[in-house]
Amino acid sequence: MTVKNFEDKINKYADLITQVGVNVQPGQTIILTIGVDQQPLAHAITQAAYDLGADEVVVEWTDDFLSREFLAHTSQERLTTMPDYIKGKADELMAKHASRITVLSDDPDALAGLDSKRLSAYQKALSIARRSIRQATMNNDVSWLVVGAAGQAWAEKVFPDDAPIVALDKLWDAIFFTARIDTPNPIVAWRDHIRKLSQKADWLNSFNFKALKYSAPTADITIGLADQHVWEAAGSTDLAGNFFVPNIPTEEVFTAPDNRQIDGWIKSTKPLTYNGHVIDGIELTFAHGKITNGHAATNDAIFQELLKIDDGTHSLGEVSLVPDPSPISQSGIIFLNTLFDENAANHIAIGAAYPFNIKNGTNMTVLEQTTHGLNQSVAHVDFMVGSAAMDVDGIQFDGTVVPIFRHGDWA
């Protein structure tokens, strides 16, 4: 590792993660999911969390090799039948309102070559077993955060023309840049960034649009917005009233579509990393809110399994606006990681909507949410559709058209 002042930057990163990201409160339980190759960052986050008064930090280590071996060799019965302890652990931690920190550093192709049906079956079964975590996260009952860390295999995919050590350094530099770690005070810089994004959300909320119209060489689609939808920006508030930032980095302002009112076609503009595979060239056609035709140019079998997970993966759960001049987009780097790539371009999500994206949504029953057009699913998969050539218009209920994006940037 030759990144200048690496230890100092790791410590600043850990402070940002714990103070601004999940906003650790005294007495809290923190769940930290992180790769075995990220021990220095795991130690820094753990120490920072305890310094803020955390009661315990539960570390869940991940390993690409072990995951691949399990998924390749376990029986079909074990693949689709989750042990009771998985559900029990999830339920107990959510009962304690544990905050979640997930650090991504995986190889984008970690599961390449494995049977797509087995992978899909396992993900569905695991999601059902960990339903309490998914629901608590989707409702913002607990604070949660997803961040990145440079893994060697990932770095070599992003920078294939560089020597391995150079590639790793470049990826760390890019992660620190997008997280504003190189600023004099990253925490102050993030609070200013959050304020600016919140102003955009407030502006969009002032209109109560009926729909969004996307126009580009890669899109001709109208996406209705959920009844009483709410635009959110970088930060959210958990059930205890604590403000947190779910993604670092983030450049988006987002809301929930109406899953009954989507018509047209749209193509992806950047690769999607999903289930250990890189999927590119996605194209979807919608009628009356449902996907009527969908395919991908690469790893289409994996993509088809995603579309079959449940009824909710036949529609959308999120629309998100990200200006093309964002720092991530202008870096020119394709990260092959959705956390980063989705913050370089407008994106949409196949699957579940966030209940907090409609007024009082977190207090509604599923049936009530559905009557507002909120999509329900065990999956939520973002993919990128924006570019410098994209225009987005807001359509009001009286038919008035309000320019939102022109040439990939705020109008």
Tab-separated table of C-alpha atoms in Angstrom:
chain	number	residue	atom	x	y	z
A	1	MET	CA	0.000	0.000	0.000
A	2	THR	CA	1.520	3.290	-1.130
A	3	VAL	CA	-1.463	5.650	-0.683
A	4	LYS	CA	-0.150	8.786	1.015
A	5	ASN	CA	-1.278	9.136	4.654
A	6	PHE	CA	-3.305	5.945	4.315
A	7	GLU	CA	-3.732	5.304	8.046
A	8	ASP	CA	-4.883	8.874	8.649
A	9	LYS	CA	-7.395	8.605	5.783
A	10	ILE	CA	-8.714	5.284	7.074
A	11	ASN	CA	-9.306	6.857	10.471
A	12	LYS	CA	-11.090	9.852	8.901
A	13	TYR	CA	-13.166	7.428	6.855
A	14	ALA	CA	-14.117	5.489	9.988
A	15	ASP	CA	-15.112	8.739	11.741
A	16	LEU	CA	-17.272	9.726	8.765
A	17	ILE	CA	-18.894	6.279	8.672
A	18	THR	CA	-19.758	6.266	12.370
A	19	GLN	CA	-20.557	9.956	12.944
A	20	VAL	CA	-22.321	10.941	9.713
A	21	GLY	CA	-23.149	7.563	8.162
A	22	VAL	CA	-24.980	5.562	10.850
A	23	ASN	CA	-24.651	8.309	13.485
A	24	VAL	CA	-23.725	5.939	16.331
A	25	GLN	CA	-25.583	6.671	19.574
A	26	PRO	CA	-24.571	5.644	23.126
A	27	GLY	CA	-25.737	2.151	24.033
A	28	GLN	CA	-26.333	1.016	20.456
A	29	THR	CA	-25.548	-2.335	18.891
A	30	ILE	CA	-23.711	-1.976	15.569
A	31	ILE	CA	-23.591	-4.733	12.938
A	32	LEU	CA	-20.523	-4.414	10.723
A	33	THR	CA	-20.453	-6.583	7.585
A	34	ILE	CA	-17.028	-6.412	5.970
A	35	GLY	CA	-14.563	-8.487	3.934
A	36	VAL	CA	-11.765	-10.440	5.576
A	37	ASP	CA	-9.280	-8.406	3.523
A	38	GLN	CA	-10.400	-5.154	5.189
A	39	GLN	CA	-9.152	-5.727	8.742
A	40	PRO	CA	-7.544	-2.253	9.186
A	41	LEU	CA	-10.808	-0.530	8.261
A	42	ALA	CA	-12.825	-2.951	10.414
A	43	HIS	CA	-10.624	-2.124	13.400
A	44	ALA	CA	-10.896	1.619	12.760
A	45	ILE	CA	-14.712	1.495	12.456
A	46	THR	CA	-15.006	-0.663	15.565
A	47	GLN	CA	-12.821	1.682	17.604
A	48	ALA	CA	-14.657	4.771	16.344
A	49	ALA	CA	-18.029	3.194	17.202
A	50	TYR	CA	-16.956	2.344	20.742
A	51	ASP	CA	-15.518	5.850	21.163
A	52	LEU	CA	-19.019	7.170	20.378
A	53	GLY	CA	-20.546	4.973	23.069
A	54	ALA	CA	-21.638	1.850	21.177
A	55	ASP	CA	-22.547	-1.028	23.503
A	56	GLU	CA	-21.326	-3.710	21.118
A	57	VAL	CA	-20.016	-4.058	17.576
A	58	VAL	CA	-20.989	-7.352	15.949
A	59	VAL	CA	-18.614	-8.067	13.054
A	60	GLU	CA	-19.829	-10.324	10.243
A	61	TRP	CA	-16.831	-11.222	8.057
A	62	THR	CA	-17.341	-12.010	4.364
A	63	ASP	CA	-15.062	-13.913	1.983
A	64	ASP	CA	-15.579	-14.290	-1.778
A	65	PHE	CA	-13.827	-17.678	-1.854
A	66	LEU	CA	-15.916	-19.177	0.942
A	67	SER	CA	-19.140	-17.836	-0.538
A	68	ARG	CA	-18.352	-19.271	-3.948
A	69	GLU	CA	-17.424	-22.700	-2.554
A	70	PHE	CA	-20.639	-22.873	-0.534
A	71	LEU	CA	-22.863	-21.832	-3.433
A	72	ALA	CA	-21.125	-24.200	-5.836
A	73	HIS	CA	-21.243	-27.302	-3.654
A	74	THR	CA	-24.033	-27.196	-1.093
A	75	SER	CA	-27.142	-29.296	-1.644
A	76	GLN	CA	-30.261	-27.835	-3.238
A	77	GLU	CA	-32.110	-28.418	0.023
A	78	ARG	CA	-29.605	-26.418	2.058
A	79	LEU	CA	-29.486	-23.765	-0.647
A	80	THR	CA	-33.183	-22.999	-0.283
A	81	THR	CA	-33.741	-23.908	3.389
A	82	MET	CA	-32.291	-21.373	5.781
A	83	PRO	CA	-31.275	-22.614	9.251
A	84	ASP	CA	-33.348	-21.207	12.111
A	85	TYR	CA	-30.343	-19.370	13.520
A	86	ILE	CA	-30.196	-17.038	10.510
A	87	LYS	CA	-33.741	-15.796	11.049
A	88	GLY	CA	-33.254	-15.830	14.827
A	89	LYS	CA	-30.137	-13.687	14.670
A	90	ALA	CA	-31.765	-11.204	12.305
A	91	ASP	CA	-34.892	-10.923	14.462
A	92	GLU	CA	-32.910	-10.486	17.685
A	93	LEU	CA	-30.656	-7.781	16.262
A	94	MET	CA	-33.581	-5.835	14.811
A	95	ALA	CA	-35.443	-6.140	18.133
A	96	LYS	CA	-32.438	-4.324	19.612
A	97	HIS	CA	-32.717	-1.696	16.833
A	98	ALA	CA	-29.154	-2.481	15.804
A	99	SER	CA	-27.605	-0.148	13.237
A	100	ARG	CA	-26.034	-1.712	10.145
A	101	ILE	CA	-22.777	-0.851	8.382
A	102	THR	CA	-22.083	-2.794	5.187
A	103	VAL	CA	-18.668	-2.378	3.566
A	104	LEU	CA	-18.444	-3.531	-0.058
A	105	SER	CA	-15.105	-4.703	-1.450
A	106	ASP	CA	-16.109	-7.828	-3.401
A	107	ASP	CA	-14.826	-9.000	-6.755
A	108	PRO	CA	-17.571	-7.986	-9.240
A	109	ASP	CA	-17.241	-11.414	-10.897
A	110	ALA	CA	-16.896	-13.415	-7.688
A	111	LEU	CA	-19.706	-15.809	-8.605
A	112	ALA	CA	-19.228	-15.875	-12.376
A	113	GLY	CA	-19.918	-19.283	-13.898
A	114	LEU	CA	-22.195	-20.541	-11.127
A	115	ASP	CA	-25.688	-21.714	-11.963
A	116	SER	CA	-28.000	-18.689	-12.160
A	117	LYS	CA	-31.046	-20.575	-10.873
A	118	ARG	CA	-29.185	-21.751	-7.775
A	119	LEU	CA	-27.956	-18.246	-7.042
A	120	SER	CA	-31.427	-16.782	-7.430
A	121	ALA	CA	-33.005	-19.467	-5.242
A	122	TYR	CA	-30.465	-18.869	-2.490
A	123	GLN	CA	-30.850	-15.086	-2.561
A	124	LYS	CA	-34.621	-15.370	-2.358
A	125	ALA	CA	-34.504	-17.819	0.559
A	126	LEU	CA	-31.944	-15.715	2.425
A	127	SER	CA	-33.960	-12.544	1.886
A	128	ILE	CA	-37.077	-14.207	3.303
A	129	ALA	CA	-35.174	-15.497	6.348
A	130	ARG	CA	-33.740	-12.037	6.974
A	131	ARG	CA	-37.073	-10.310	6.326
A	132	SER	CA	-36.894	-8.417	9.631
A	133	ILE	CA	-33.640	-6.748	8.563
A	134	ARG	CA	-35.016	-5.887	5.135
A	135	GLN	CA	-38.205	-4.418	6.571
A	136	ALA	CA	-36.362	-2.405	9.229
A	137	THR	CA	-34.027	-1.049	6.558
A	138	MET	CA	-36.737	-0.253	4.009
A	139	ASN	CA	-38.744	1.555	6.715
A	140	ASN	CA	-35.697	3.378	8.138
A	141	ASP	CA	-36.579	1.923	11.538
A	142	VAL	CA	-32.825	1.646	12.133
A	143	SER	CA	-29.921	3.637	10.796
A	144	TRP	CA	-27.985	1.847	8.075
A	145	LEU	CA	-25.093	2.559	5.746
A	146	VAL	CA	-23.426	1.063	2.690
A	147	VAL	CA	-19.847	2.152	1.890
A	148	GLY	CA	-16.947	0.828	-0.162
A	149	ALA	CA	-13.406	-0.367	0.478
A	150	ALA	CA	-10.799	-1.305	-2.116
A	151	GLY	CA	-10.432	-5.044	-2.628
A	152	GLN	CA	-7.583	-6.406	-4.758
A	153	ALA	CA	-9.689	-8.381	-7.248
A	154	TRP	CA	-12.153	-5.503	-7.567
A	155	ALA	CA	-9.321	-3.006	-8.149
A	156	GLU	CA	-7.836	-5.127	-10.921
A	157	LYS	CA	-11.217	-5.237	-12.696
A	158	VAL	CA	-11.594	-1.437	-12.497
A	159	PHE	CA	-7.993	-0.718	-13.550
A	160	PRO	CA	-7.014	-3.746	-15.680
A	161	ASP	CA	-4.075	-2.032	-17.383
A	162	ASP	CA	-2.230	-1.249	-14.144
A	163	ALA	CA	0.008	-3.375	-11.964
A	164	PRO	CA	-1.953	-4.933	-9.055
A	165	ILE	CA	-0.516	-2.622	-6.374
A	166	VAL	CA	-1.107	0.438	-8.553
A	167	ALA	CA	-4.676	-0.649	-9.244
A	168	LEU	CA	-5.350	-1.079	-5.518
A	169	ASP	CA	-3.932	2.358	-4.733
A	170	LYS	CA	-5.985	3.941	-7.506
A	171	LEU	CA	-9.198	2.404	-6.207
A	172	TRP	CA	-8.507	3.552	-2.640
A	173	ASP	CA	-7.766	7.055	-3.952
A	174	ALA	CA	-11.041	7.047	-5.903
A	175	ILE	CA	-13.023	5.873	-2.870
A	176	PHE	CA	-11.464	8.520	-0.630
A	177	PHE	CA	-12.160	11.178	-3.281
A	178	THR	CA	-15.843	10.263	-3.663
A	179	ALA	CA	-16.221	10.204	0.136
A	180	ARG	CA	-14.605	13.672	0.390
A	181	ILE	CA	-11.921	12.328	2.715
A	182	ASP	CA	-9.347	14.571	1.011
A	183	THR	CA	-11.173	17.743	2.119
A	184	PRO	CA	-9.868	19.620	5.190
A	185	ASN	CA	-12.838	18.393	7.267
A	186	PRO	CA	-14.810	15.537	5.677
A	187	ILE	CA	-17.626	15.715	8.228
A	188	VAL	CA	-18.211	19.431	7.574
A	189	ALA	CA	-17.971	18.821	3.813
A	190	TRP	CA	-20.622	16.113	4.048
A	191	ARG	CA	-23.000	18.252	6.058
A	192	ASP	CA	-22.742	20.955	3.392
A	193	HIS	CA	-23.301	18.366	0.639
A	194	ILE	CA	-26.366	16.987	2.437
A	195	ARG	CA	-27.796	20.508	2.733
A	196	LYS	CA	-27.458	21.123	-1.029
A	197	LEU	CA	-29.080	17.803	-1.969
A	198	SER	CA	-31.905	18.460	0.503
A	199	GLN	CA	-32.641	21.749	-1.251
A	200	LYS	CA	-33.141	19.839	-4.518
A	201	ALA	CA	-35.506	17.402	-2.790
A	202	ASP	CA	-37.491	20.295	-1.295
A	203	TRP	CA	-37.801	21.875	-4.769
A	204	LEU	CA	-39.122	18.650	-6.286
A	205	ASN	CA	-41.547	18.115	-3.393
A	206	SER	CA	-43.025	21.572	-4.005
A	207	PHE	CA	-44.589	20.336	-7.279
A	208	ASN	CA	-46.271	16.998	-6.445
A	209	PHE	CA	-45.684	15.690	-9.977
A	210	LYS	CA	-47.980	13.122	-11.541
A	211	ALA	CA	-45.170	11.571	-13.595
A	212	LEU	CA	-41.655	11.923	-14.967
A	213	LYS	CA	-40.906	11.826	-18.702
A	214	TYR	CA	-37.428	10.556	-19.687
A	215	SER	CA	-36.114	11.423	-23.155
A	216	ALA	CA	-32.738	10.306	-24.543
A	217	PRO	CA	-31.270	8.100	-27.267
A	218	THR	CA	-31.521	5.358	-24.618
A	219	ALA	CA	-34.965	6.188	-23.205
A	220	ASP	CA	-38.495	7.088	-24.160
A	221	ILE	CA	-40.513	6.378	-21.054
A	222	THR	CA	-43.065	7.955	-18.751
A	223	ILE	CA	-42.883	6.867	-15.107
A	224	GLY	CA	-45.853	7.739	-12.907
A	225	LEU	CA	-45.074	8.737	-9.345
A	226	ALA	CA	-46.718	7.166	-6.308
A	227	ASP	CA	-49.697	8.907	-4.771
A	228	GLN	CA	-48.430	11.310	-2.063
A	229	HIS	CA	-44.834	10.533	-2.987
A	230	VAL	CA	-41.949	12.159	-1.136
A	231	TRP	CA	-38.552	13.008	-2.630
A	232	GLU	CA	-35.646	12.146	-0.329
A	233	ALA	CA	-32.018	13.212	-0.544
A	234	ALA	CA	-28.815	12.091	1.164
A	235	GLY	CA	-30.096	11.695	4.695
A	236	SER	CA	-32.932	10.018	6.570
A	237	THR	CA	-34.167	9.793	10.147
A	238	ASP	CA	-34.559	6.490	11.989
A	239	LEU	CA	-37.320	5.439	14.391
A	240	ALA	CA	-35.412	6.919	17.344
A	241	GLY	CA	-35.161	10.295	15.598
A	242	ASN	CA	-31.472	10.024	14.694
A	243	PHE	CA	-30.365	11.478	11.345
A	244	PHE	CA	-28.172	9.190	9.215
A	245	VAL	CA	-26.821	8.909	5.650
A	246	PRO	CA	-27.536	5.472	4.090
A	247	ASN	CA	-24.978	5.674	1.263
A	248	ILE	CA	-21.475	7.122	1.146
A	249	PRO	CA	-20.940	8.327	-1.527
A	250	THR	CA	-24.310	9.711	-2.586
A	251	GLU	CA	-25.320	12.269	-5.193
A	252	GLU	CA	-28.971	11.288	-5.614
A	253	VAL	CA	-32.442	12.630	-4.973
A	254	PHE	CA	-35.034	9.836	-5.207
A	255	THR	CA	-38.671	8.841	-4.770
A	256	ALA	CA	-41.145	6.017	-5.424
A	257	PRO	CA	-42.801	5.386	-8.780
A	258	ASP	CA	-46.398	4.273	-9.191
A	259	ASN	CA	-46.043	0.646	-10.234
A	260	ARG	CA	-49.310	0.879	-12.191
A	261	GLN	CA	-48.289	3.831	-14.349
A	262	ILE	CA	-45.062	3.092	-16.272
A	263	ASP	CA	-45.068	3.027	-20.075
A	264	GLY	CA	-42.262	3.057	-22.633
A	265	TRP	CA	-38.745	1.687	-22.949
A	266	ILE	CA	-35.371	2.394	-21.372
A	267	LYS	CA	-31.800	1.062	-21.646
A	268	SER	CA	-28.978	0.907	-19.133
A	269	THR	CA	-26.024	3.239	-19.632
A	270	LYS	CA	-23.541	1.560	-17.293
A	271	PRO	CA	-22.894	-2.067	-16.262
A	272	LEU	CA	-24.739	-3.520	-13.275
A	273	THR	CA	-22.959	-5.743	-10.770
A	274	TYR	CA	-25.490	-8.196	-9.364
A	275	ASN	CA	-25.139	-11.529	-7.597
A	276	GLY	CA	-21.427	-11.772	-8.338
A	277	HIS	CA	-21.840	-11.041	-12.058
A	278	VAL	CA	-21.470	-8.007	-14.308
A	279	ILE	CA	-24.643	-7.475	-16.359
A	280	ASP	CA	-24.512	-5.025	-19.263
A	281	GLY	CA	-26.824	-3.836	-22.032
A	282	ILE	CA	-30.089	-4.013	-20.087
A	283	GLU	CA	-33.211	-2.989	-21.998
A	284	LEU	CA	-36.719	-2.940	-20.530
A	285	THR	CA	-40.120	-2.262	-22.075
A	286	PHE	CA	-43.091	-1.363	-19.851
A	287	ALA	CA	-46.858	-1.229	-20.314
A	288	HIS	CA	-49.290	-0.264	-17.543
A	289	GLY	CA	-46.517	-0.455	-14.942
A	290	LYS	CA	-45.245	-3.942	-15.797
A	291	ILE	CA	-42.145	-5.134	-17.641
A	292	THR	CA	-43.422	-6.695	-20.859
A	293	ASN	CA	-39.986	-7.394	-22.302
A	294	GLY	CA	-36.596	-7.360	-20.631
A	295	HIS	CA	-33.177	-8.627	-21.586
A	296	ALA	CA	-29.460	-7.962	-21.144
A	297	ALA	CA	-26.656	-8.162	-23.674
A	298	THR	CA	-24.344	-9.932	-21.196
A	299	ASN	CA	-25.272	-12.414	-18.451
A	300	ASP	CA	-28.887	-12.394	-19.575
A	301	ALA	CA	-29.573	-15.671	-17.743
A	302	ILE	CA	-28.721	-13.985	-14.437
A	303	PHE	CA	-30.883	-11.009	-15.379
A	304	GLN	CA	-33.835	-13.237	-16.282
A	305	GLU	CA	-33.654	-14.901	-12.871
A	306	LEU	CA	-33.804	-11.466	-11.254
A	307	LEU	CA	-36.969	-10.656	-13.198
A	308	LYS	CA	-38.559	-13.929	-11.995
A	309	ILE	CA	-37.939	-13.522	-8.266
A	310	ASP	CA	-41.515	-12.435	-7.505
A	311	ASP	CA	-44.330	-10.282	-8.848
A	312	GLY	CA	-42.536	-7.145	-7.647
A	313	THR	CA	-39.564	-7.720	-9.922
A	314	HIS	CA	-41.903	-7.109	-12.855
A	315	SER	CA	-41.977	-3.409	-11.968
A	316	LEU	CA	-39.999	-0.559	-10.379
A	317	GLY	CA	-39.532	0.598	-6.795
A	318	GLU	CA	-37.334	3.676	-7.173
A	319	VAL	CA	-36.572	6.553	-9.516
A	320	SER	CA	-33.450	8.541	-8.726
A	321	LEU	CA	-31.991	11.712	-10.208
A	322	VAL	CA	-28.215	12.157	-10.341
A	323	PRO	CA	-26.594	14.947	-12.407
A	324	ASP	CA	-24.042	13.855	-14.982
A	325	PRO	CA	-21.560	16.505	-13.707
A	326	SER	CA	-21.384	14.649	-10.355
A	327	PRO	CA	-17.818	13.936	-9.168
A	328	ILE	CA	-18.209	10.203	-9.739
A	329	SER	CA	-19.412	10.628	-13.301
A	330	GLN	CA	-16.730	13.159	-14.147
A	331	SER	CA	-14.007	10.864	-12.792
A	332	GLY	CA	-14.644	8.695	-15.848
A	333	ILE	CA	-14.262	5.557	-13.739
A	334	ILE	CA	-16.662	2.651	-14.179
A	335	PHE	CA	-16.522	1.199	-10.664
A	336	LEU	CA	-18.415	-2.031	-11.479
A	337	ASN	CA	-20.120	-1.503	-8.130
A	338	THR	CA	-23.660	-0.175	-7.907
A	339	LEU	CA	-23.003	1.941	-4.814
A	340	PHE	CA	-20.616	4.081	-6.846
A	341	ASP	CA	-21.949	3.746	-10.382
A	342	GLU	CA	-25.518	4.624	-9.378
A	343	ASN	CA	-24.188	7.950	-8.088
A	344	ALA	CA	-22.753	8.733	-11.507
A	345	ALA	CA	-26.080	8.617	-13.354
A	346	ASN	CA	-29.853	8.690	-13.063
A	347	HIS	CA	-30.993	5.247	-12.036
A	348	ILE	CA	-34.105	3.182	-11.441
A	349	ALA	CA	-34.648	0.100	-9.301
A	350	ILE	CA	-36.354	-3.160	-10.121
A	351	GLY	CA	-38.286	-4.430	-7.106
A	352	ALA	CA	-39.304	-2.991	-3.752
A	353	ALA	CA	-40.086	0.642	-3.054
A	354	TYR	CA	-39.139	2.393	0.168
A	355	PRO	CA	-42.238	3.019	2.325
A	356	PHE	CA	-40.770	6.323	3.525
A	357	ASN	CA	-41.047	7.604	-0.059
A	358	ILE	CA	-44.765	8.248	0.474
A	359	LYS	CA	-46.320	10.352	3.214
A	360	ASN	CA	-46.847	8.273	6.372
A	361	GLY	CA	-45.858	5.188	4.371
A	362	THR	CA	-43.939	3.526	7.196
A	363	ASN	CA	-47.131	3.461	9.289
A	364	MET	CA	-49.251	1.885	6.536
A	365	THR	CA	-50.092	-1.750	5.993
A	366	VAL	CA	-48.772	-3.396	2.839
A	367	LEU	CA	-52.272	-3.177	1.347
A	368	GLU	CA	-52.434	0.552	2.069
A	369	GLN	CA	-48.996	1.067	0.529
A	370	THR	CA	-50.098	-0.850	-2.547
A	371	THR	CA	-53.121	1.401	-3.056
A	372	HIS	CA	-50.675	4.307	-3.384
A	373	GLY	CA	-48.771	2.459	-6.122
A	374	LEU	CA	-45.879	1.315	-3.910
A	375	ASN	CA	-44.151	-1.762	-5.336
A	376	GLN	CA	-43.611	-4.798	-3.058
A	377	SER	CA	-40.791	-7.322	-3.493
A	378	VAL	CA	-38.035	-9.170	-1.657
A	379	ALA	CA	-35.571	-7.600	-4.135
A	380	HIS	CA	-34.361	-4.055	-4.789
A	381	VAL	CA	-31.810	-3.759	-7.587
A	382	ASP	CA	-30.692	-0.371	-8.936
A	383	PHE	CA	-29.310	0.024	-12.427
A	384	MET	CA	-28.045	3.096	-14.252
A	385	VAL	CA	-29.969	4.773	-17.073
A	386	GLY	CA	-28.712	8.387	-17.116
A	387	SER	CA	-26.277	10.204	-19.400
A	388	ALA	CA	-25.294	13.668	-20.572
A	389	ALA	CA	-27.867	13.239	-23.355
A	390	MET	CA	-30.862	12.691	-21.055
A	391	ASP	CA	-33.694	15.160	-20.455
A	392	VAL	CA	-36.216	14.657	-17.649
A	393	ASP	CA	-39.509	16.528	-17.352
A	394	GLY	CA	-41.954	16.631	-14.487
A	395	ILE	CA	-45.593	16.359	-15.557
A	396	GLN	CA	-48.116	18.010	-13.264
A	397	PHE	CA	-51.726	16.882	-12.858
A	398	ASP	CA	-52.964	19.745	-15.026
A	399	GLY	CA	-50.581	18.713	-17.809
A	400	THR	CA	-48.020	21.444	-17.166
A	401	VAL	CA	-44.490	20.304	-18.046
A	402	VAL	CA	-41.643	21.414	-15.747
A	403	PRO	CA	-38.041	20.884	-16.965
A	404	ILE	CA	-36.044	18.987	-14.311
A	405	PHE	CA	-32.978	17.799	-16.230
A	406	ARG	CA	-31.518	19.107	-19.457
A	407	HIS	CA	-28.525	17.383	-21.069
A	408	GLY	CA	-27.983	15.297	-17.954
A	409	ASP	CA	-27.954	18.152	-15.432
A	410	TRP	CA	-30.436	20.091	-13.353
A	411	ALA	CA	-32.452	22.422	-15.595
